[in-house]
Amino acid sequence: MRRVLEDFYRDGKPPWDSGITPPELVALIEGPGALMPGQVLELGCGTGTNAVYLARHGWRVAAVDLVDRAVRQAREKADAAGADVTVLCGDATRLDEVGVPGPYDLFFDLSCYCGIPPHRRDAYAAGLTERAAPGARLLMFGYGPGAFDDSWSGVTADELGARFTGWQLADVTPGTNPVPTFWFTLRRGAARA
């Protein structure tokens, strides 16, 4: 998977990197009932567009991506914006190796989880759960099953409910893409397990 992602960055702009913060994240940060700024971890941060946005809105931001080139570009973008963002190169399924202890009030994932092979998804969920503050939220964008030409990518609400023990699925909103996509909001229980 890493090589596929690296190829996208090497060959130019990856299709998922629009340079625009999604309105779903903006609504959570600026809309009615907006979250109070705290600590946020972005998983699969790409070139840092959303990490910079979050920092500009008062969040203490840590961002992780698997691809060195994306991490370099995210650091450059944060520096150019004067945004205080810690960008680390690492695997979202191996957060113990990355150096992001938390606790985090918010996790943001723009199509990282749905591209993780199924046998590594429990490690992703456990890593977030271990680092989640009581009441933490996870805002995740994901492609639905069948969106790509393979048998394993994609995510469903049922899968998230089963993998994220101690979290509640608070919302599922269909995306506007030509293939099945969804915005999932999960909330960590008030008491840590």
GROMACS .gro file of C-alpha atoms in nm:
model
  193
    1MET     CA    1   0.000   0.000   0.000
    2ARG     CA    2   0.284   0.238   0.084
    3ARG     CA    3   0.425   0.208  -0.269
    4VAL     CA    4   0.089   0.289  -0.426
    5LEU     CA    5   0.061   0.602  -0.211
    6GLU     CA    6   0.422   0.702  -0.279
    7ASP     CA    7   0.358   0.671  -0.653
    8PHE     CA    8   0.067   0.917  -0.632
    9TYR     CA    9   0.286   1.176  -0.458
   10ARG     CA   10   0.584   1.116  -0.688
   11ASP     CA   11   0.372   1.148  -1.003
   12GLY     CA   12   0.207   1.471  -0.897
   13LYS     CA   13  -0.089   1.572  -0.691
   14PRO     CA   14  -0.279   1.280  -0.537
   15PRO     CA   15  -0.650   1.280  -0.624
   16TRP     CA   16  -0.755   1.298  -0.258
   17ASP     CA   17  -0.552   1.611  -0.187
   18SER     CA   18  -0.783   1.892  -0.299
   19GLY     CA   19  -0.616   2.161  -0.088
   20ILE     CA   20  -0.961   2.247   0.051
   21THR     CA   21  -1.075   2.167   0.405
   22PRO     CA   22  -1.396   1.963   0.384
   23PRO     CA   23  -1.716   2.139   0.495
   24GLU     CA   24  -1.785   1.854   0.738
   25LEU     CA   25  -1.468   1.939   0.933
   26VAL     CA   26  -1.540   2.312   0.911
   27ALA     CA   27  -1.890   2.253   1.054
   28LEU     CA   28  -1.745   2.058   1.347
   29ILE     CA   29  -1.486   2.327   1.422
   30GLU     CA   30  -1.683   2.644   1.340
   31GLY     CA   31  -2.051   2.552   1.314
   32PRO     CA   32  -2.330   2.549   1.571
   33GLY     CA   33  -2.216   2.350   1.874
   34ALA     CA   34  -1.852   2.377   1.759
   35LEU     CA   35  -1.598   2.184   1.961
   36MET     CA   36  -1.375   2.374   2.199
   37PRO     CA   37  -1.014   2.357   2.076
   38GLY     CA   38  -0.798   2.092   2.237
   39GLN     CA   39  -0.556   1.830   2.109
   40VAL     CA   40  -0.619   1.672   1.769
   41LEU     CA   41  -0.450   1.389   1.582
   42GLU     CA   42  -0.493   1.375   1.206
   43LEU     CA   43  -0.435   1.033   1.053
   44GLY     CA   44  -0.321   1.025   0.692
   45CYS     CA   45  -0.261   1.401   0.683
   46GLY     CA   46  -0.129   1.416   0.327
   47THR     CA   47   0.018   1.759   0.253
   48GLY     CA   48  -0.124   1.914   0.569
   49THR     CA   49  -0.417   2.124   0.447
   50ASN     CA   50  -0.646   2.016   0.731
   51ALA     CA   51  -0.373   2.015   0.996
   52VAL     CA   52  -0.298   2.380   0.915
   53TYR     CA   53  -0.670   2.463   0.923
   54LEU     CA   54  -0.707   2.305   1.267
   55ALA     CA   55  -0.399   2.486   1.403
   56ARG     CA   56  -0.535   2.818   1.277
   57HIS     CA   57  -0.849   2.750   1.479
   58GLY     CA   58  -0.665   2.702   1.807
   59TRP     CA   59  -0.610   2.325   1.809
   60ARG     CA   60  -0.282   2.166   1.918
   61VAL     CA   61  -0.219   1.949   1.613
   62ALA     CA   62  -0.025   1.629   1.561
   63ALA     CA   63  -0.049   1.482   1.212
   64VAL     CA   64   0.075   1.149   1.079
   65ASP     CA   65   0.126   1.019   0.727
   66LEU     CA   66   0.291   0.707   0.590
   67VAL     CA   67   0.458   0.881   0.293
   68ASP     CA   68   0.781   1.078   0.345
   69ARG     CA   69   0.710   1.315   0.055
   70ALA     CA   70   0.365   1.401   0.197
   71VAL     CA   71   0.517   1.464   0.540
   72ARG     CA   72   0.780   1.698   0.394
   73GLN     CA   73   0.511   1.889   0.203
   74ALA     CA   74   0.290   1.910   0.513
   75ARG     CA   75   0.579   2.051   0.718
   76GLU     CA   76   0.654   2.306   0.446
   77LYS     CA   77   0.287   2.406   0.428
   78ALA     CA   78   0.265   2.446   0.807
   79ASP     CA   79   0.588   2.651   0.816
   80ALA     CA   80   0.470   2.877   0.532
   81ALA     CA   81   0.140   2.935   0.715
   82GLY     CA   82   0.309   2.996   1.049
   83ALA     CA   83   0.099   2.713   1.192
   84ASP     CA   84   0.219   2.515   1.493
   85VAL     CA   85   0.175   2.159   1.364
   86THR     CA   86   0.376   1.852   1.456
   87VAL     CA   87   0.394   1.635   1.142
   88LEU     CA   88   0.533   1.285   1.181
   89CYS     CA   89   0.605   1.008   0.934
   90GLY     CA   90   0.455   0.682   1.049
   91ASP     CA   91   0.195   0.411   1.022
   92ALA     CA   92  -0.152   0.488   1.162
   93THR     CA   93  -0.177   0.124   1.269
   94ARG     CA   94   0.144   0.149   1.474
   95LEU     CA   95   0.097   0.468   1.674
   96ASP     CA   96   0.319   0.343   1.958
   97GLU     CA   97   0.612   0.374   1.717
   98VAL     CA   98   0.519   0.724   1.600
   99GLY     CA   99   0.537   0.923   1.925
  100VAL     CA  100   0.183   1.057   1.960
  101PRO     CA  101   0.088   0.975   2.321
  102GLY     CA  102  -0.226   1.190   2.351
  103PRO     CA  103  -0.473   1.210   2.500
  104TYR     CA  104  -0.660   1.359   2.205
  105ASP     CA  105  -0.996   1.529   2.207
  106LEU     CA  106  -1.043   1.487   1.832
  107PHE     CA  107  -0.919   1.250   1.564
  108PHE     CA  108  -0.958   1.335   1.195
  109ASP     CA  109  -0.927   1.080   0.917
  110LEU     CA  110  -0.985   1.174   0.553
  111SER     CA  111  -0.988   0.830   0.385
  112CYS     CA  112  -0.694   0.677   0.573
  113TYR     CA  113  -0.878   0.395   0.755
  114CYS     CA  114  -1.071   0.273   0.450
  115GLY     CA  115  -0.742   0.202   0.270
  116ILE     CA  116  -0.589   0.003   0.555
  117PRO     CA  117  -0.590  -0.375   0.497
  118PRO     CA  118  -0.852  -0.543   0.721
  119HIS     CA  119  -0.595  -0.738   0.923
  120ARG     CA  120  -0.444  -0.404   1.046
  121ARG     CA  121  -0.769  -0.221   1.127
  122ASP     CA  122  -0.802  -0.353   1.483
  123ALA     CA  123  -0.457  -0.205   1.557
  124TYR     CA  124  -0.573   0.132   1.420
  125ALA     CA  125  -0.886   0.127   1.640
  126ALA     CA  126  -0.688   0.019   1.948
  127GLY     CA  127  -0.430   0.294   1.892
  128LEU     CA  128  -0.696   0.563   1.878
  129THR     CA  129  -0.886   0.422   2.173
  130GLU     CA  130  -0.570   0.416   2.385
  131ARG     CA  131  -0.505   0.784   2.303
  132ALA     CA  132  -0.863   0.912   2.331
  133ALA     CA  133  -0.963   1.155   2.603
  134PRO     CA  134  -1.302   1.083   2.761
  135GLY     CA  135  -1.568   1.210   2.521
  136ALA     CA  136  -1.321   1.232   2.229
  137ARG     CA  137  -1.459   1.242   1.877
  138LEU     CA  138  -1.347   1.078   1.558
  139LEU     CA  139  -1.454   1.236   1.230
  140MET     CA  140  -1.381   0.994   0.949
  141PHE     CA  141  -1.441   1.009   0.575
  142GLY     CA  142  -1.441   0.672   0.405
  143TYR     CA  143  -1.521   0.502   0.081
  144GLY     CA  144  -1.784   0.233   0.097
  145PRO     CA  145  -1.721  -0.128  -0.003
  146GLY     CA  146  -1.705  -0.174  -0.379
  147ALA     CA  147  -1.576   0.176  -0.450
  148PHE     CA  148  -1.248   0.031  -0.578
  149ASP     CA  149  -1.146  -0.273  -0.779
  150ASP     CA  150  -1.046  -0.487  -0.483
  151SER     CA  151  -1.221  -0.705  -0.228
  152TRP     CA  152  -1.106  -0.537   0.091
  153SER     CA  153  -1.100  -0.155   0.080
  154GLY     CA  154  -1.392   0.048   0.205
  155VAL     CA  155  -1.567   0.083   0.538
  156THR     CA  156  -1.916   0.043   0.682
  157ALA     CA  157  -2.089   0.172   0.993
  158ASP     CA  158  -2.130  -0.187   1.117
  159GLU     CA  159  -1.756  -0.247   1.090
  160LEU     CA  160  -1.673   0.069   1.284
  161GLY     CA  161  -1.924  -0.024   1.554
  162ALA     CA  162  -1.761  -0.365   1.592
  163ARG     CA  163  -1.397  -0.249   1.584
  164PHE     CA  164  -1.420   0.066   1.798
  165THR     CA  165  -1.502  -0.080   2.139
  166GLY     CA  166  -1.605   0.188   2.387
  167TRP     CA  167  -1.708   0.430   2.112
  168GLN     CA  168  -2.057   0.517   1.993
  169LEU     CA  169  -2.142   0.581   1.630
  170ALA     CA  170  -2.307   0.923   1.657
  171ASP     CA  171  -2.367   0.998   1.289
  172VAL     CA  172  -2.336   0.856   0.940
  173THR     CA  173  -2.383   1.097   0.651
  174PRO     CA  174  -2.352   0.988   0.288
  175GLY     CA  175  -2.085   1.170   0.089
  176THR     CA  176  -2.144   1.344  -0.241
  177ASN     CA  177  -1.892   1.147  -0.449
  178PRO     CA  178  -1.993   0.945  -0.757
  179VAL     CA  179  -1.898   0.624  -0.571
  180PRO     CA  180  -2.030   0.529  -0.224
  181THR     CA  181  -1.869   0.745   0.047
  182PHE     CA  182  -1.964   0.833   0.402
  183TRP     CA  183  -1.878   1.070   0.685
  184PHE     CA  184  -1.875   0.886   1.017
  185THR     CA  185  -1.872   1.054   1.357
  186LEU     CA  186  -1.781   0.839   1.656
  187ARG     CA  187  -1.769   0.949   2.018
  188ARG     CA  188  -1.560   0.787   2.291
  189GLY     CA  189  -1.744   0.696   2.609
  190ALA     CA  190  -1.710   0.942   2.896
  191ALA     CA  191  -1.506   0.697   3.105
  192ARG     CA  192  -1.186   0.543   2.975
  193ALA     CA  193  -1.182   0.164   2.974
   0.00000   0.00000   0.00000
